[in-house]
Short mmCIF file of C-alpha atoms in Angstrom, two decimals:
data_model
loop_
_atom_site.label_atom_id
_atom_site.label_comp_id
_atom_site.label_asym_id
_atom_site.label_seq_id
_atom_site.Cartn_x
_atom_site.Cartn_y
_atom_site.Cartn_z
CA UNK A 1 50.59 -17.90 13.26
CA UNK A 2 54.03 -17.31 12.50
CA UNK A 3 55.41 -18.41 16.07
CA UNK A 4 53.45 -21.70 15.37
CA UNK A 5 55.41 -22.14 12.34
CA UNK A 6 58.38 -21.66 13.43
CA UNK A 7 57.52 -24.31 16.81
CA UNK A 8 55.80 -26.87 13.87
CA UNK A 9 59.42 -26.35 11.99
CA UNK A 10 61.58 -26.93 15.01
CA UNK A 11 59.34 -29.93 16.16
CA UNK A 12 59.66 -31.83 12.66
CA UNK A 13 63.46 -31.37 12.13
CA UNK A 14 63.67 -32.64 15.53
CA UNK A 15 61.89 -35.25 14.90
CA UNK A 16 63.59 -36.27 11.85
CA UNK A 17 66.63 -36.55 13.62
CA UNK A 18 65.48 -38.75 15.97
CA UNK A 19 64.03 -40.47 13.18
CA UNK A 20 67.52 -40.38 11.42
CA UNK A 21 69.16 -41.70 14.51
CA UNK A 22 67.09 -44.67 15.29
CA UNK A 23 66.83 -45.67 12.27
CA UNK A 24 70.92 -46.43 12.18
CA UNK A 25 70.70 -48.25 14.88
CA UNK A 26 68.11 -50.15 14.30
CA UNK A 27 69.33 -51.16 11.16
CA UNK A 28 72.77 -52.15 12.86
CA UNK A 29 70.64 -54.40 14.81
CA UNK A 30 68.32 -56.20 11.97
CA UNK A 31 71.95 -56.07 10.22
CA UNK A 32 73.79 -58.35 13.02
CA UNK A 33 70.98 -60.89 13.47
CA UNK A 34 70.78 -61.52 9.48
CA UNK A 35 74.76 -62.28 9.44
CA UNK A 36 73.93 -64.33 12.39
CA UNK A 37 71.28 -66.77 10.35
CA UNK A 38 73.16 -67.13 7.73
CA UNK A 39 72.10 -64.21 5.06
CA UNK A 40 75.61 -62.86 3.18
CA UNK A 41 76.36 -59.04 2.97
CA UNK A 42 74.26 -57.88 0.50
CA UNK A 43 70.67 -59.72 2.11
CA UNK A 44 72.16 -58.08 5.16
CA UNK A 45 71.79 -54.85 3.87
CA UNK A 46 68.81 -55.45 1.82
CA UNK A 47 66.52 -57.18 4.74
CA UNK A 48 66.29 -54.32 7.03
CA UNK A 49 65.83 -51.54 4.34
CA UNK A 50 63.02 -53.85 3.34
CA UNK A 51 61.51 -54.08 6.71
CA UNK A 52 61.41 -49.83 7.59
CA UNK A 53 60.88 -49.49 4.24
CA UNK A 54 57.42 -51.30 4.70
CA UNK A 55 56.71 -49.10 7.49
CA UNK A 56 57.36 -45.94 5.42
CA UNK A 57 55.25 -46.93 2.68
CA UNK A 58 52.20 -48.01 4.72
CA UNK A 59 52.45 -44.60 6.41
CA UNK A 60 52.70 -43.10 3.56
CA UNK A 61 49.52 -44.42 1.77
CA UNK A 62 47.73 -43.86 4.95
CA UNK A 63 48.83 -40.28 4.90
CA UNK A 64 47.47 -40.28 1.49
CA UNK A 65 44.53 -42.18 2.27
CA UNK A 66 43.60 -39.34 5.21
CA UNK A 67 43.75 -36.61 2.71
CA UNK A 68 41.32 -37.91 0.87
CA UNK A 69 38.56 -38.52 3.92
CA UNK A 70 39.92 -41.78 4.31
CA UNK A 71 41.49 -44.49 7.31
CA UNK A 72 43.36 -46.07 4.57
CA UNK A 73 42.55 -49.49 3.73
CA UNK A 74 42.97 -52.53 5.75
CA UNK A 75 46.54 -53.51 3.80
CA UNK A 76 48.45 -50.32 4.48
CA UNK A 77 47.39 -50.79 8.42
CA UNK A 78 48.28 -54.62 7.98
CA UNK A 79 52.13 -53.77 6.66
CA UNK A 80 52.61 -51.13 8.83
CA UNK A 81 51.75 -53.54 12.10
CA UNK A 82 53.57 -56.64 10.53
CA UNK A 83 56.35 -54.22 9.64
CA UNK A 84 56.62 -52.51 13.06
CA UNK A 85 56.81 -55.99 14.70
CA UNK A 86 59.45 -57.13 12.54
CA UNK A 87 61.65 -54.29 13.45
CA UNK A 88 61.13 -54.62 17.01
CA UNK A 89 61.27 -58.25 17.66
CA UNK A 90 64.78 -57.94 14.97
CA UNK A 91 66.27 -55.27 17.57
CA UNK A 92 65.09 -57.41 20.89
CA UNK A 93 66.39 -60.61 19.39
CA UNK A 94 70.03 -59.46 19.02
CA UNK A 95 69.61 -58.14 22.85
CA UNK A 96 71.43 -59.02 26.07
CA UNK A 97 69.76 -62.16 27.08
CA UNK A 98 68.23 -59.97 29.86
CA UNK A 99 65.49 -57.21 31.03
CA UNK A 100 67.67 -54.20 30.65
CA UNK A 101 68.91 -55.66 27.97
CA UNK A 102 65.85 -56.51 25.85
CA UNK A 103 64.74 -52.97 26.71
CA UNK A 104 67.80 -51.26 25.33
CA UNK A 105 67.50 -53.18 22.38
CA UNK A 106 63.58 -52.34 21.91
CA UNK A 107 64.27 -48.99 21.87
CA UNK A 108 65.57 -47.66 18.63
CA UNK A 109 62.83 -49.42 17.07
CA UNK A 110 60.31 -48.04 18.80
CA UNK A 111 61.90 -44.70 18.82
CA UNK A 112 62.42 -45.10 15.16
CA UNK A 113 58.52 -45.84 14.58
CA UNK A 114 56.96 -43.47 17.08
CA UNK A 115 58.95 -40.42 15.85
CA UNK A 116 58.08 -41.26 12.05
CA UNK A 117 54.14 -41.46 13.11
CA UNK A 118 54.65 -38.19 15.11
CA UNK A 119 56.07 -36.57 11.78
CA UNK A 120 53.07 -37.92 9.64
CA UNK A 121 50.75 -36.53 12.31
CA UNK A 122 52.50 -32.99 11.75
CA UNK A 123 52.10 -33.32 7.99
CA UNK A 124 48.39 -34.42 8.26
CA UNK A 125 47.60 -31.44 10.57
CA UNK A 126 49.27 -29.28 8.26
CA UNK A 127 47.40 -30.47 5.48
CA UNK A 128 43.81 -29.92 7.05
CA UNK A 129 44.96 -26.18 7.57
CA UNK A 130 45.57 -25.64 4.08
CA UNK A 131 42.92 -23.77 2.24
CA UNK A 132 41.95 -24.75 -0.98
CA UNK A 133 42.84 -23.53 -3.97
CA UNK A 134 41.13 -20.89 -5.18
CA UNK A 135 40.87 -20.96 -9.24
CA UNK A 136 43.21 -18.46 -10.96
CA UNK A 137 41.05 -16.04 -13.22
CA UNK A 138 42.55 -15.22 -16.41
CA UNK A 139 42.23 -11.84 -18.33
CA UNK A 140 41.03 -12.09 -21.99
CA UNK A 141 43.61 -12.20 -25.02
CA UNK A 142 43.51 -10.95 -28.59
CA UNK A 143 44.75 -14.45 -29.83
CA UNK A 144 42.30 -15.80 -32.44
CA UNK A 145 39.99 -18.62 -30.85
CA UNK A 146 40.13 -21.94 -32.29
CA UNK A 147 37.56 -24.92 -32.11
CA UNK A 148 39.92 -26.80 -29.41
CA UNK A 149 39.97 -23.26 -27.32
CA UNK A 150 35.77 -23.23 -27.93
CA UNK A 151 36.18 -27.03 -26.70
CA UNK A 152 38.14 -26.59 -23.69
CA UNK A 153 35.92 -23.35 -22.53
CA UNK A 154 32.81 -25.09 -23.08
CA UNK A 155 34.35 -28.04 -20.80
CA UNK A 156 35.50 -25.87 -18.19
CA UNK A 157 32.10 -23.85 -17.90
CA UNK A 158 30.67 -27.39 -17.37
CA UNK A 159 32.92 -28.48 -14.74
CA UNK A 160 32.84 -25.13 -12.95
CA UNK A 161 28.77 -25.08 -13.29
CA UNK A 162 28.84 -28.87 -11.82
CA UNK A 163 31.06 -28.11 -9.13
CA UNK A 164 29.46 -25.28 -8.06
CA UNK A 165 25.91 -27.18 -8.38
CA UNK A 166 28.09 -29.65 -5.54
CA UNK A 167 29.09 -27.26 -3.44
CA UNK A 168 25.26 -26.26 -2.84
CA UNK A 169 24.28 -29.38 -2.62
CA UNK A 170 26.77 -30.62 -0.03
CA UNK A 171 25.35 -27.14 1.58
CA UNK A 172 21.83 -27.97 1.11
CA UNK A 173 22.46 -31.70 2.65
CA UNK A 174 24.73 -30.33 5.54
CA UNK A 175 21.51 -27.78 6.72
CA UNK A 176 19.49 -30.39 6.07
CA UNK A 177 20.89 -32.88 8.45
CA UNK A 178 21.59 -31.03 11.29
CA UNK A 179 22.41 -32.60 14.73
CA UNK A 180 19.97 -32.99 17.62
CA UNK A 181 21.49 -29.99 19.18
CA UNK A 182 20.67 -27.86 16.23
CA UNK A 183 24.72 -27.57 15.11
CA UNK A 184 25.70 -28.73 11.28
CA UNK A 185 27.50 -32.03 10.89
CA UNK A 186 31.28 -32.05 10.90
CA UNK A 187 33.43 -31.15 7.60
CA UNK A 188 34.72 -34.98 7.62
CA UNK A 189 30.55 -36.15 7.72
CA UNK A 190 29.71 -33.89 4.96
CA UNK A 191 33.08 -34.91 3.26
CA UNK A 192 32.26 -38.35 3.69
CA UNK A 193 28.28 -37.94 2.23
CA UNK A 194 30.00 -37.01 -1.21
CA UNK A 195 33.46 -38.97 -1.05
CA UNK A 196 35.19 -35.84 -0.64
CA UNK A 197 38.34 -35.19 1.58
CA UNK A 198 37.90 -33.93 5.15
CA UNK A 199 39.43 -30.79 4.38
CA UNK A 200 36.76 -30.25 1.12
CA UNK A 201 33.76 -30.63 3.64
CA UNK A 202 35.34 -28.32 6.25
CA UNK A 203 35.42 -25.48 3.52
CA UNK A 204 31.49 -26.05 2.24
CA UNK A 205 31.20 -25.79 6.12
CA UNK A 206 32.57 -22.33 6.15
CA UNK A 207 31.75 -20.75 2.91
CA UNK A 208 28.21 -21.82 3.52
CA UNK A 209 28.42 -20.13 6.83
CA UNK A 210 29.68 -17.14 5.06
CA UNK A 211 26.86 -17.00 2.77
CA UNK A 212 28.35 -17.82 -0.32
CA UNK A 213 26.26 -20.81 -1.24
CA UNK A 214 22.75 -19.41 -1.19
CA UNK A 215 21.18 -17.40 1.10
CA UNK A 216 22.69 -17.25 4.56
CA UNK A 217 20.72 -19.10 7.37
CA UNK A 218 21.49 -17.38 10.08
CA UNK A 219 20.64 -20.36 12.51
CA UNK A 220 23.51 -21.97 11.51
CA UNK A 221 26.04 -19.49 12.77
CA UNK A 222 25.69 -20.90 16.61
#
């Protein structure tokens, strides 16, 4: 595990500086054909920061979105293609009126977008290998309990009875609905049953398999 670390480190700081790299000269680019239509300095420098900007915030929210079980919604795709157009037809317009050219040109921008997808796909596969957090038990004081303390412990025996009542049920539902081939349904189906993320249904998947909602069904273990 640790030798994949340190490969998933090396991979994303090189990535970044490809990213970093790219990105300058792709800007130089979207820089030179603004002067060139007329913008002044500052729209210059404004225009292209705008346009990777777009790109960074669309994979962002999809990042965000995947966490959660989701694709992300149609807008966050839509800026990120409009976005990644813009930045590539910017770098091939300012290009050698030629293949090579054109190519050249093309590159940083697609070098720029390609490595920034390859470092959200390292963060999203990092994510889904996170376990989830367990809840931190806490030993008992001699502090004098108030009515807000009764409150609150009331509240959180309710939401730790409720979620635990989910848990089974997402359990209960997964052996339920097994496949044709006898095998449970994926972490992101059961997930996706109770709008929970992908990485929530993968751990009812294996807690359940490890007993700890109910009785353990030992058909489920192939």
């Amino acid at each position: 595990m640790g030798a994949v670390r340190r490969i998933r480190r090396t991979t994303i700081t090189g990535v970044l500086l490809l990213a970093g790299i790219a990105a300058v000269v792709s800007f130089r680019h979207m820089h030179e054909l603004c002067l060139r239509h007329g913008e002044d300095q500052l729209a210059a420098v404004l225009i292209p920061l705008a346009v990777d900007g777009a790109i960074v915030v669309a994979s962002m929210s999809i990042l965000l979105a995947n966490r959660y079980g989701s694709r992300g919604g149609a807008l966050a795709w839509a800026m990120l293609m409009v976005g990644s157009l813009a930045s590539l037809g910017a770098n091939i317009a300012v290009a050698e009126p030629s293949l090579i050219g054109r190519i050249i040109a093309a590159w940083p921008s697609t070098a720029l977008i390609g490595s920034y997808e390859l470092l959200m796909s390292q963060i999203r596969r990092a994510s889904a290998e996170e376990p989830p957090v367990a809840p931190v038990a806490t030993g008992r004081t001699d502090e004098p309990v108030c009515e807000d303390d009764q409150s609150r412990s009331k509240s959180a025996a309710t939401h730790e009875r409720e979620t635990g009542d989910l848990r089974r049920t997402a359990w209960q539902w997964a052996v339920a609905n097994r496949l044709r081939d006898g095998a449970l349904p994926s972490g992101r189906i059961i997930a996706e049953q109770f709008a929970r993320s992908a990485r929530w249904g993968r751990w009812i998947k294996r807690i359940g398999l490890e007993g700890e909602l109910g009785e353990h069904d030992r058909s489920t273990a192939t």
